[in-house]
Amino acid sequence: MHLGLVRSRLLLAFAALASVALVAAACGADPTATPRPTNTPPPAMAEATATPVPPTPTPEPQELKLGFTVPLSGSYARWGRLVSAMQCAIDEIHASGELGSTTIELLPEDSKADQAEGVSGLRKLATVNDAPVIMTIFTGIGLAQKPVAEELGVVLFSSGIQNPAFAADNPWVFRNALNTIWNADALVRYLKDEANENLDGLRYAYIKEEGNDSIDLQVTRLKRLAEEFGIDIVAEETFQKDDVSFDTQVTKIRRADPDVVQVMSLGKEMGLIINTMAQQGVNPKYRLSGGGAEGNTELIRVSGEAANGILYSAPGSADTSADPRAQRFTECYSAQQGGNTPDTYDASFYDGTLAIAEALKMGADPTDAVSMRDTLAQVRSVDGVSGRWDYDDGGDAWAPVSIGQVQNGKFVKVIPQIEPFNDIR
Amino acid sequence: METFIQISINALALGSIYALLSLGFAVIYNTVRIFHVLHGAAFLIAGYATWWLAQEQGWPIYLAASTAVILAGASGVFMELAIYRRLRVRGAGFLVSFLGSLAALFFFEGLLLTLARTATRLPRAGGPLPTLHLQSDALGIDLFIKWHSVYTIVLVAILVVVVTLFFRYTKWGRMIRAIASNPDLAVAVGINASSVYLLVFVLGSTLAGVGGVMQTYEGGVIPNVGIRLAITAAGGVIIGGIGSMPGAVVGGLALGAAQTIASYYWGGNWAIPAGFMLLLLVILFRPYGLLGTREHRELRRLL
């Protein structure tokens, strides 16, 4: 066979394969190709006054088809556990009889943590399954779904998207979640007020997953706080989702000799990074994580005891351990999740489901998206398993932020609620 | 100086895995002339087998790893008999073989996703690997070197020597070279091409399997990296020089070095683009590869 033909064929095949890989990588990229919102604290919550909806004729026994675009496969498949949380809420709602003969059917759709898949899933749920309300998670996906939800005239709800822009300026979008920038606030507040560190000159390093909007917002906020308090950011490293080697980035961090290292990852890379830090003798005074540690069983599995001591921020909650409903939620969830107990994200999605059910209790037509939208806009407060959620005029209910720590392989809340820096914009 | 040494070790460790992948790919491609995308599957089979045997079945890690490599090699038999031989018999051309390989890889990854899910599978207890701490104030060094990196570099070096000697001094090695050089003539003189093809797939897949075991032990294995592995392997072959075994090794090492250096100076997100940039530069300015020459290519396909 002629040499030139051999080489040209190999190059042609390589080009074709690289094209396939580029498409696959683009499709599998973290869903974040969105304009950044302004970095402002959330609006003040409206007073918790319920405005009764004028009674509407009660329809025949009906069913609310509640769609849910969530990763059930891929790098973020662990978030599929949220289906169990929502199903437990639905089971509780049905058992209470508060909806009468109306029922809720949960319809999960695999988003693969991908924007295109998430939008496709939303379209399917809205047009094929006739779901008037669709739950979702992840900033990039939610922001991509937002205009599509409006176009299709369906309600988009999230109990996990932390980007402040998600529910803004769109009557079809609702949310109960933590504001992502508060992750940065919580960690800095912890260092300042709980650990009593002198922030001026504190050497701070981070390594972050590239192309993640939520993480980028945290970084922006961190830099603002660094400017305010004199924190010295000595290393800023990045990695791609599904990377397996972090030696070089950690080498640079080690050279910077930081007091604090923050690992910003929502996926399974965190455990490998923690291992690499230990292997290279990177042992700062504080190892932090914002938003991606709690419930990250991969972190524990991959890094073992090396994960102990990591401090992380997460949605806060009130102490509802004595609440029988919270206890039933824990039992229900554990039964479905192999003994694992629900974390604050699970509780948030449980409570988000309660908010949707609240709209049904107030007389919304479960088959009419406009009715669901308008009634949801009337919901002012919901007492959930993670505490009380107060919804503002924009459809947002903000969770408090907490600090947790990995202790003996468990995720332990050490500060249930910690104040963000609302006076710093 | 210390940083240079640390980065060099990082690059060598990463490049060694790439070199193994590229060498295995080159063994197959140089002989069979198939763009063997399924090469990544051998890597994954070894990784998952190591995890399953060591963690789920409780086997000692060396036994699990050895068995996993054997299984990876055996998968080469399956690939050749079940896929490529059938395509050859039907007269499939280069492109159809490539597409068939691609389809098989996607199917395999889908199967892995279903069976093993996406959790990182680690064949050992979680935690950092043991490291060697070299510290000397006099020399101004304070290095942390993973023993696993040392083992990987040494093992790959040994394998490269073994493969080189195999092709140069053994009967089967000469037969493979003959088929690679001129299949028609080789068959005419009595060399069984089918047996040779089977052997190269076993050999290439075994090499990929060793890479899979080493990487899995350190960082675990996930199912959806087959394409990335195939591109890495092919990239190393092209960079090093198509038809050159040493070239495949050099190409893999060069890829590892490029990614490590880019990651250090520009950030981790530049690692993959840097690898492609190196590939592009080689294709533009030295299309025969770093170790390939026009004479080399026309006179000697292997070694």
XYZ file of C-alpha atoms in Angstrom:
728
model
C 0.000 0.000 0.000
C 1.391 3.391 -0.958
C 2.827 5.331 1.920
C 1.098 8.563 1.037
C -2.262 6.843 0.880
C -1.628 5.272 4.266
C -0.842 8.585 5.862
C -3.694 10.436 4.228
C -6.155 7.804 5.373
C -4.835 7.943 8.890
C -5.069 11.717 8.957
C -8.566 11.641 7.485
C -9.715 9.155 10.069
C -8.064 11.158 12.837
C -9.808 14.308 11.677
C -13.135 12.509 11.641
C -12.556 11.091 15.089
C -11.460 14.447 16.456
C -14.614 16.007 15.046
C -16.743 13.391 16.753
C -14.876 13.965 19.974
C -15.240 17.739 19.739
C -18.988 17.366 19.240
C -19.182 14.904 22.099
C -17.117 17.212 24.308
C -19.268 20.211 23.424
C -22.404 18.262 24.162
C -20.945 16.920 27.363
C -19.437 20.178 28.472
C -20.617 21.643 31.670
C -23.766 23.586 30.797
C -22.653 27.200 31.185
C -22.621 29.105 27.880
C -24.630 31.919 29.335
C -24.130 35.582 29.976
C -23.037 36.307 33.520
C -25.590 38.023 35.707
C -24.586 41.000 37.773
C -23.039 40.034 41.043
C -25.592 41.480 43.416
C -27.056 40.044 46.546
C -30.616 38.808 46.192
C -33.528 41.160 46.657
C -35.096 41.463 50.069
C -37.743 38.886 50.577
C -41.347 39.981 50.523
C -43.289 39.777 53.730
C -44.763 36.378 54.245
C -48.368 37.233 53.594
C -50.485 34.805 51.696
C -52.899 36.304 49.244
C -55.774 33.935 48.780
C -56.579 33.034 45.228
C -60.190 33.512 44.330
C -61.805 30.069 44.359
C -62.087 28.422 40.981
C -64.336 25.566 40.059
C -62.706 22.366 41.265
C -61.992 20.111 38.282
C -62.633 16.404 38.157
C -59.987 14.219 39.827
C -56.899 15.092 37.867
C -53.214 14.518 37.768
C -50.359 16.971 37.718
C -47.620 15.695 35.464
C -44.496 17.039 37.120
C -41.525 16.785 34.804
C -37.948 16.750 36.062
C -34.857 17.171 33.913
C -32.029 15.736 35.981
C -28.778 13.861 35.251
C -29.441 10.149 35.501
C -26.241 9.181 33.705
C -22.866 10.718 33.034
C -20.434 12.493 35.319
C -23.174 14.095 37.410
C -25.397 11.045 37.721
C -25.236 11.187 41.508
C -27.710 14.078 41.351
C -30.304 11.603 40.152
C -30.911 10.895 43.816
C -33.076 14.018 43.834
C -35.765 11.953 42.123
C -36.095 9.995 45.343
C -36.390 13.185 47.356
C -39.192 14.490 45.184
C -40.972 11.144 45.083
C -40.913 11.010 48.871
C -42.514 14.438 48.946
C -45.168 13.313 46.497
C -45.880 10.189 48.524
C -46.221 12.317 51.656
C -48.546 14.738 49.900
C -50.740 11.921 48.616
C -50.840 10.283 52.039
C -51.913 13.526 53.688
C -55.022 13.741 51.513
C -54.611 17.500 51.238
C -54.992 17.419 47.468
C -58.205 15.457 47.563
C -58.425 13.336 44.445
C -55.694 15.220 42.620
C -52.460 13.351 42.278
C -48.946 14.168 41.146
C -46.957 12.015 38.772
C -43.226 12.576 38.648
C -41.654 12.201 35.193
C -37.846 12.205 35.330
C -35.975 12.873 32.112
C -32.215 12.329 31.806
C -30.475 15.610 31.085
C -26.977 14.090 31.297
C -25.971 17.459 32.816
C -25.930 18.764 29.276
C -27.611 21.915 27.995
C -28.832 20.442 24.738
C -30.141 17.324 26.448
C -31.800 19.422 29.134
C -33.610 21.580 26.611
C -34.588 18.532 24.599
C -35.876 16.890 27.756
C -37.923 19.936 28.621
C -39.473 20.006 25.164
C -40.353 16.351 25.400
C -41.903 16.727 28.823
C -43.877 19.758 27.739
C -45.042 18.639 24.329
C -45.169 14.842 24.543
C -45.940 14.293 28.200
C -48.007 17.497 28.584
C -46.289 18.412 31.827
C -47.266 21.951 32.829
C -44.562 22.179 35.490
C -40.989 21.038 35.036
C -38.321 20.858 37.693
C -34.712 21.263 36.739
C -31.202 21.540 38.103
C -27.869 23.096 37.107
C -27.390 26.673 36.142
C -26.362 26.259 32.531
C -29.229 23.916 31.802
C -31.769 26.036 33.612
C -30.723 29.222 31.909
C -30.898 27.488 28.543
C -34.322 26.088 29.386
C -35.690 29.395 30.633
C -36.586 30.958 27.257
C -37.813 27.620 25.980
C -40.128 27.246 28.954
C -41.527 30.664 28.213
C -41.901 29.816 24.551
C -43.747 26.609 25.349
C -45.718 28.175 28.167
C -44.681 25.808 30.952
C -43.537 26.514 34.475
C -39.868 25.962 35.179
C -38.969 25.347 38.799
C -35.683 24.575 40.471
C -34.664 23.825 44.003
C -30.978 23.670 43.183
C -30.004 26.360 40.687
C -28.046 28.956 42.588
C -27.434 31.521 39.863
C -29.269 34.715 40.866
C -30.366 35.330 37.278
C -32.340 32.120 36.977
C -35.735 33.255 38.237
C -35.260 36.906 37.433
C -37.499 38.709 34.958
C -39.537 35.729 33.937
C -42.982 34.932 35.300
C -42.655 31.288 34.276
C -39.642 30.577 36.477
C -39.591 29.815 40.190
C -36.955 28.640 42.552
C -36.100 27.779 46.124
C -32.363 27.448 46.514
C -29.190 28.957 47.788
C -27.711 31.982 46.047
C -24.431 30.718 44.653
C -22.413 33.752 45.602
C -23.284 33.081 49.226
C -21.001 30.048 49.044
C -18.079 32.436 48.824
C -19.544 34.635 51.541
C -20.013 31.707 53.877
C -16.454 30.479 53.584
C -14.908 33.910 54.020
C -17.273 34.694 56.892
C -16.234 31.434 58.527
C -12.569 32.315 58.246
C -13.187 35.829 59.564
C -15.681 35.311 62.355
C -15.548 31.651 63.309
C -11.900 30.842 62.814
C -10.921 34.400 63.770
C -8.374 34.632 60.987
C -6.873 37.950 60.031
C -8.001 38.090 56.425
C -5.599 40.873 55.483
C -2.757 39.107 53.743
C -4.299 35.658 54.068
C -2.844 33.537 51.260
C -5.713 31.967 49.351
C -5.483 29.523 46.462
C -8.195 27.812 44.479
C -8.530 25.206 41.771
C -11.765 25.299 39.842
C -13.640 23.367 37.209
C -13.509 25.299 33.978
C -16.660 26.329 32.186
C -19.083 26.173 35.105
C -21.192 29.303 35.526
C -22.021 28.696 39.152
C -18.379 28.270 40.042
C -17.391 31.312 38.003
C -19.881 33.401 39.969
C -18.358 32.161 43.191
C -14.906 33.110 41.972
C -16.076 36.571 41.030
C -17.591 37.008 44.456
C -14.470 35.617 46.137
C -12.349 38.185 44.343
C -14.685 40.946 45.453
C -14.401 39.789 49.046
C -10.648 39.429 48.647
C -10.495 43.026 47.529
C -12.634 44.090 50.462
C -10.732 42.213 53.143
C -7.214 42.198 51.743
C -7.106 38.467 51.001
C -4.173 37.612 48.768
C -5.169 35.192 46.028
C -1.849 33.478 45.357
C -2.886 30.743 42.916
C -5.753 30.303 40.500
C -5.780 26.914 38.791
C -8.300 25.221 36.520
C -9.206 21.788 35.256
C -11.673 20.225 32.846
C -14.502 17.910 33.790
C -13.387 14.249 33.691
C -9.700 15.137 34.065
C -7.821 12.476 36.028
C -4.438 14.125 36.538
C -3.985 17.254 38.624
C -0.290 16.985 39.439
C 0.724 20.109 37.596
C -1.960 22.341 39.038
C -1.224 21.161 42.549
C 2.486 21.681 41.966
C 1.762 25.332 41.235
C -0.428 25.637 44.288
C 2.313 24.170 46.421
C 4.765 26.729 45.098
C 2.379 29.477 46.178
C 2.412 28.216 49.776
C -1.196 29.136 50.563
C -2.919 29.259 53.927
C -6.192 28.266 52.309
C -6.909 26.031 49.336
C -10.403 25.874 47.933
C -11.437 23.108 45.551
C -14.320 24.159 43.347
C -15.859 21.122 41.727
C -19.380 19.789 41.438
C -18.273 16.403 40.152
C -15.997 13.566 41.045
C -12.704 15.334 40.475
C -12.616 16.690 44.006
C -11.468 13.421 45.522
C -8.584 13.092 43.072
C -7.514 16.661 43.746
C -7.550 16.071 47.479
C -5.405 12.965 46.971
C -2.984 14.857 44.764
C -2.656 17.598 47.363
C -1.804 15.028 50.007
C 0.664 13.310 47.677
C 2.493 16.549 47.006
C 2.563 17.637 50.615
C 0.074 20.452 50.147
C -1.367 20.731 53.623
C -2.740 24.231 54.150
C -4.360 25.420 57.328
C -7.765 25.289 55.659
C -9.082 23.111 52.850
C -12.374 24.443 51.609
C -15.066 23.610 49.123
C -18.000 25.707 48.002
C -21.165 23.962 46.990
C -19.877 20.680 45.658
C -18.815 18.756 48.709
C -21.950 17.975 50.627
C -23.321 14.608 49.669
C -20.380 13.987 47.357
C -19.895 10.305 48.130
C -17.273 10.109 45.388
C -15.133 12.454 47.473
C -15.198 10.030 50.377
C -14.747 6.948 48.228
C -11.788 8.314 46.297
C -9.936 10.239 48.955
C -10.822 8.243 52.051
C -9.479 9.720 55.262
C -7.752 12.483 53.327
C -11.171 14.118 52.968
C -11.610 14.505 56.696
C -11.417 18.082 57.824
C -12.579 19.676 54.585
C -14.899 22.584 55.306
C -17.655 23.321 52.826
C -20.573 25.632 52.275
C -24.018 24.273 51.526
C -27.664 25.319 51.723
C -28.582 25.835 55.343
C -31.636 24.611 57.082
C -33.486 24.899 60.307
C -33.299 22.072 62.793
C -36.285 19.953 61.859
C -35.012 16.719 63.310
C -37.999 16.557 65.656
C -40.453 17.082 62.813
C -42.269 13.780 62.136
C -42.507 14.691 58.484
C -38.745 15.178 58.279
C -38.280 11.821 59.958
C -40.599 10.155 57.465
C -38.681 11.843 54.647
C -35.412 10.473 55.970
C -36.857 6.962 56.216
C -38.423 7.123 52.774
C -35.277 8.499 51.163
C -32.958 6.046 52.897
C -35.100 3.147 51.757
C -34.710 4.260 48.152
C -31.080 5.287 48.355
C -29.484 2.280 49.967
C -29.356 3.688 53.454
C -27.986 7.109 52.545
C -29.663 9.976 54.358
C -30.900 13.050 52.536
C -28.730 16.133 52.383
C -29.794 19.769 52.105
C -30.192 19.573 48.327
C -32.551 16.639 48.733
C -34.469 18.572 51.360
C -34.660 21.622 49.075
C -36.176 19.591 46.258
C -38.583 18.003 48.694
C -39.656 21.471 49.761
C -39.860 22.672 46.177
C -42.317 19.888 45.519
C -44.287 21.071 48.533
C -44.480 24.538 47.000
C -45.936 23.097 43.817
C -48.405 21.108 45.865
C -49.293 24.292 47.731
C -50.369 25.820 44.431
C -52.606 22.815 43.811
C -54.106 23.208 47.272
C -54.842 26.827 46.433
C -56.918 25.697 43.486
C -54.543 25.673 40.525
C -55.632 23.564 37.581
C -53.009 20.799 37.330
C -53.528 20.497 33.587
C -53.155 24.226 32.892
C -49.680 25.727 32.951
C -51.039 29.290 33.125
C -53.111 28.394 36.158
C -50.115 26.723 37.793
C -47.944 29.741 37.042
C -50.393 32.301 38.352
C -51.142 30.323 41.484
C -47.499 29.612 42.216
C -46.905 33.335 42.050
C -49.376 33.650 44.906
C -47.529 31.234 47.144
C -45.774 33.273 49.770
C -44.399 30.772 52.237
C -43.993 27.058 52.645
C -42.926 25.210 55.756
C -40.716 22.436 54.543
C -38.405 19.817 55.952
C -35.512 22.221 55.688
C -37.371 25.090 57.314
C -39.536 27.914 56.119
C -39.238 29.213 52.582
C -40.470 32.729 51.884
C -41.057 33.484 48.198
C -40.569 36.992 46.880
C -42.394 38.702 44.040
C -39.871 37.373 41.572
C -40.591 33.749 42.389
C -37.429 33.263 44.432
C -37.074 31.794 47.869
C -33.543 31.960 49.184
C -32.075 29.352 51.464
C -29.717 30.359 54.205
C -26.151 29.171 53.832
C -24.375 26.831 56.197
C -20.923 25.473 56.891
C -20.245 21.794 57.103
C -17.222 19.631 57.562
C -16.232 16.140 56.521
C -15.727 14.204 59.721
C -14.889 10.505 59.712
C -16.215 10.178 56.207
C -19.506 11.882 57.022
C -20.869 15.269 56.061
C -21.533 17.110 59.300
C -23.201 20.490 59.618
C -21.076 22.595 61.960
C -22.753 25.955 61.483
C -26.421 25.599 60.442
C -26.742 29.200 59.268
C -24.053 31.769 58.587
C -24.633 35.292 57.403
C -23.509 36.422 53.957
C -21.979 39.859 53.498
C -25.138 41.599 52.368
C -23.508 44.991 52.764
C -20.742 44.193 50.269
C -21.774 44.466 46.628
C 15.214 23.686 39.623
C 12.913 21.897 42.005
C 9.866 22.895 40.012
C 11.542 21.782 36.804
C 12.215 18.355 38.252
C 8.673 18.070 39.613
C 7.130 19.060 36.287
C 9.440 16.702 34.427
C 8.362 13.816 36.580
C 4.714 14.765 36.109
C 5.225 14.915 32.343
C 7.087 11.625 32.241
C 4.435 9.826 34.264
C 1.582 11.142 32.129
C 3.553 10.643 28.930
C 4.337 7.054 29.826
C 0.666 6.125 29.852
C 0.225 7.921 26.540
C 3.282 6.153 25.150
C 1.809 2.772 26.016
C -1.461 3.670 24.362
C 0.292 4.964 21.272
C 2.607 1.966 21.036
C -0.318 -0.423 21.203
C -2.175 1.590 18.586
C 0.880 1.641 16.344
C 1.366 -2.120 16.598
C -2.159 -2.639 15.319
C -2.315 0.157 12.791
C 1.068 -0.506 11.178
C 0.074 -4.085 10.479
C -3.644 -4.128 9.924
C -4.098 -0.596 8.569
C -7.222 -0.034 10.635
C -7.958 3.134 12.588
C -8.635 1.119 15.697
C -10.824 3.419 17.748
C -11.814 0.441 19.854
C -8.292 0.563 21.298
C -9.738 2.597 24.173
C -11.993 -0.305 25.067
C -9.002 -2.492 25.986
C -7.884 0.250 28.375
C -11.343 0.361 29.939
C -11.670 -3.407 30.149
C -8.422 -3.613 32.066
C -9.447 -0.777 34.359
C -12.852 -2.142 35.204
C -11.570 -5.696 35.528
C -8.931 -4.543 37.995
C -11.542 -2.733 40.047
C -14.067 -5.562 39.975
C -11.593 -8.289 40.840
C -9.769 -6.314 43.526
C -12.647 -4.455 45.161
C -15.708 -6.551 44.489
C -14.141 -10.012 44.579
C -11.388 -9.272 47.064
C -8.510 -10.527 44.942
C -4.966 -9.400 45.751
C -4.216 -6.371 43.651
C -1.333 -7.929 41.670
C -3.446 -10.933 40.745
C -6.351 -8.680 39.802
C -4.113 -6.453 37.710
C -2.431 -9.359 35.917
C -5.761 -10.951 35.136
C -7.085 -7.634 33.915
C -4.205 -7.267 31.486
C -4.814 -10.778 30.194
C -8.477 -9.958 29.734
C -7.547 -6.826 27.827
C -5.339 -8.866 25.549
C -8.106 -11.396 25.092
C -10.459 -8.605 24.139
C -8.155 -8.009 21.205
C -8.979 -11.518 19.991
C -12.655 -10.724 20.208
C -12.235 -7.439 18.387
C -10.354 -9.073 15.540
C -12.568 -12.140 15.184
C -15.960 -10.558 15.832
C -15.501 -7.244 14.090
C -12.489 -6.605 11.914
C -12.099 -10.028 10.295
C -15.745 -10.034 9.346
C -15.381 -6.609 7.829
C -12.289 -7.691 5.881
C -14.037 -10.771 4.558
C -16.811 -8.548 3.288
C -14.309 -6.289 1.598
C -14.891 -3.335 3.871
C -12.638 -0.393 3.182
C -10.784 1.891 5.549
C -13.710 4.153 6.266
C -16.210 1.387 6.930
C -13.759 -0.295 9.279
C -13.273 2.993 11.076
C -17.009 3.528 11.436
C -17.488 -0.036 12.599
C -14.825 0.464 15.228
C -16.423 3.712 16.337
C -19.855 2.143 16.610
C -18.447 -0.728 18.634
C -16.740 1.696 20.999
C -19.925 3.682 21.607
C -21.836 0.474 22.184
C -19.224 -0.719 24.623
C -19.234 2.550 26.551
C -23.014 2.461 26.711
C -22.838 -1.030 28.105
C -20.332 0.083 30.726
C -22.520 3.023 31.676
C -25.425 0.677 32.216
C -23.513 -1.974 34.120
C -20.996 0.046 36.093
C -22.699 3.446 36.166
C -20.590 6.575 36.176
C -19.057 6.428 39.626
C -15.287 6.467 39.674
C -14.200 2.892 40.254
C -11.056 2.664 42.316
C -9.450 -0.772 42.783
C -8.089 0.119 46.188
C -9.118 1.869 49.342
C -9.563 5.571 48.783
C -6.782 7.916 49.692
C -3.509 9.319 48.410
C -0.783 7.024 47.139
C 2.540 6.692 48.954
C 5.092 9.263 47.973
C 8.824 9.632 48.205
C 9.807 12.886 49.861
C 13.183 14.148 48.721
C 14.393 17.128 50.660
C 17.766 18.772 50.618
C 18.538 22.292 51.699
C 21.961 22.036 50.136
C 20.523 21.188 46.755
C 17.511 23.400 47.251
C 14.970 20.702 46.562
C 11.798 19.647 48.295
C 10.176 17.063 46.058
C 7.258 14.737 46.462
C 7.373 11.853 43.998
C 4.647 9.271 43.836
C 6.034 5.790 43.926
C 3.295 4.889 41.487
C 4.747 7.349 38.978
C 8.144 5.743 39.352
C 6.679 2.266 38.834
C 4.763 3.458 35.781
C 7.803 5.009 34.140
C 9.974 1.963 34.797
C 7.315 -0.501 33.664
C 6.676 1.377 30.437
C 10.379 1.556 29.722
C 10.680 -2.192 30.209
C 7.713 -2.878 27.963
C 9.099 -0.681 25.218
C 12.367 -2.598 25.296
C 10.551 -5.930 25.310
C 8.377 -4.960 22.362
C 11.386 -3.688 20.472
C 13.275 -6.911 21.018
C 10.206 -8.924 20.111
C 9.879 -7.287 16.731
C 13.578 -7.408 16.012
C 14.598 -10.871 17.137
C 11.631 -13.213 17.258
C 10.049 -15.219 14.454
C 6.636 -13.787 15.152
C 8.034 -10.293 15.246
C 9.587 -10.767 11.815
C 6.346 -12.184 10.501
C 4.456 -9.156 11.733
C 6.978 -6.880 10.077
C 6.674 -8.816 6.869
C 2.905 -8.541 6.800
C 3.146 -4.848 7.649
C 5.685 -4.266 4.919
C 4.075 -6.239 2.117
C 1.046 -8.348 2.962
C 0.749 -9.980 -0.458
C 4.344 -11.064 -0.591
C 4.256 -12.236 2.988
C 1.246 -14.429 2.309
C 2.863 -15.698 -0.858
C 5.820 -16.996 1.099
C 3.548 -18.804 3.496
C 2.931 -16.423 6.377
C -0.526 -16.858 7.846
C -1.905 -13.329 7.785
C -4.923 -14.191 9.913
C -2.725 -15.466 12.718
C -0.529 -12.419 12.485
C -3.490 -10.077 12.694
C -4.753 -11.920 15.712
C -1.377 -11.595 17.380
C -1.090 -7.849 16.810
C -4.498 -7.256 18.301
C -3.554 -9.277 21.348
C -0.265 -7.433 21.633
C -1.713 -3.962 21.093
C -4.635 -4.557 23.428
C -2.343 -5.935 26.096
C -0.259 -2.781 25.989
C -3.395 -0.657 26.301
C -4.487 -2.886 29.160
C -1.300 -2.249 31.074
C -1.941 1.478 30.711
C -5.476 0.972 31.907
C -4.366 -0.881 35.010
C -1.750 1.699 35.943
C -4.019 4.681 35.483
C -6.975 3.015 37.156
C -4.968 2.155 40.221
C -4.041 5.790 40.674
C -7.166 7.670 39.748
C -9.904 5.173 39.127
C -11.765 4.499 35.895
C -14.890 6.007 34.357
C -16.699 4.724 31.269
C -16.892 7.669 28.912
C -13.250 8.257 28.036
C -12.879 5.887 25.114
C -12.823 8.588 22.438
C -10.307 10.641 24.352
C -8.043 7.612 24.716
C -8.285 6.763 21.030
C -7.418 10.312 20.027
C -4.488 10.322 22.418
C -3.182 7.070 21.016
C -3.573 8.140 17.408
C -2.125 11.555 18.154
C 0.968 10.024 19.665
C 1.444 7.828 16.589
C 1.118 10.750 14.199
C 3.390 12.987 16.241
C 6.028 10.320 16.563
C 5.841 9.120 13.017
C 3.492 6.688 11.362
C 5.128 3.321 10.961
C 7.723 3.928 13.641
C 7.449 2.084 16.938
C 9.981 4.288 18.705
C 8.122 7.181 17.179
C 4.878 6.104 18.822
C 6.614 6.077 22.187
C 8.235 9.458 21.589
C 4.934 10.838 20.357
C 3.137 9.712 23.489
C 5.818 11.214 25.687
C 5.713 14.443 23.710
C 1.961 14.643 24.177
C 2.334 14.187 27.914
C 5.020 16.837 28.041
C 2.998 19.311 25.995
C -0.052 18.896 28.187
C 1.938 19.182 31.400
C 3.839 22.263 30.313
C 0.715 23.976 29.020
C -1.116 23.136 32.206
C 1.676 24.652 34.271
C 2.074 27.889 32.359
C -1.438 28.571 31.087
C -3.774 26.528 33.256
C -5.325 23.094 33.265
C -7.869 23.993 30.601
C -5.029 24.393 28.099
C -3.748 20.850 28.462
C -5.849 19.295 25.718
C -5.568 22.223 23.265
C -1.813 22.128 23.723
C -1.739 18.494 22.672
C -3.679 19.285 19.527
C -1.479 22.273 18.841
C 1.575 20.034 18.947
C -0.141 17.618 16.583
C -0.974 20.430 14.190
C 2.560 21.773 14.229
C 3.999 18.348 13.506
C 1.602 17.781 10.632
C 2.385 21.188 9.166
C 6.136 21.240 9.560
C 7.192 17.620 9.846
C 4.401 15.533 8.352
C 6.341 12.275 8.691
C 6.476 12.735 12.439
C 9.277 13.477 14.847
C 11.078 10.189 14.183
C 9.746 9.470 10.764
C 11.766 10.077 7.608
C 10.931 9.616 3.984
C 13.580 6.941 3.673
C 12.568 5.322 6.872
C 9.011 5.189 5.811
C 9.650 3.701 2.409
C 12.246 1.118 3.380
C 11.309 0.004 6.863
C 7.848 0.106 8.338
C 8.789 -1.120 11.739
C 11.892 -0.354 13.776
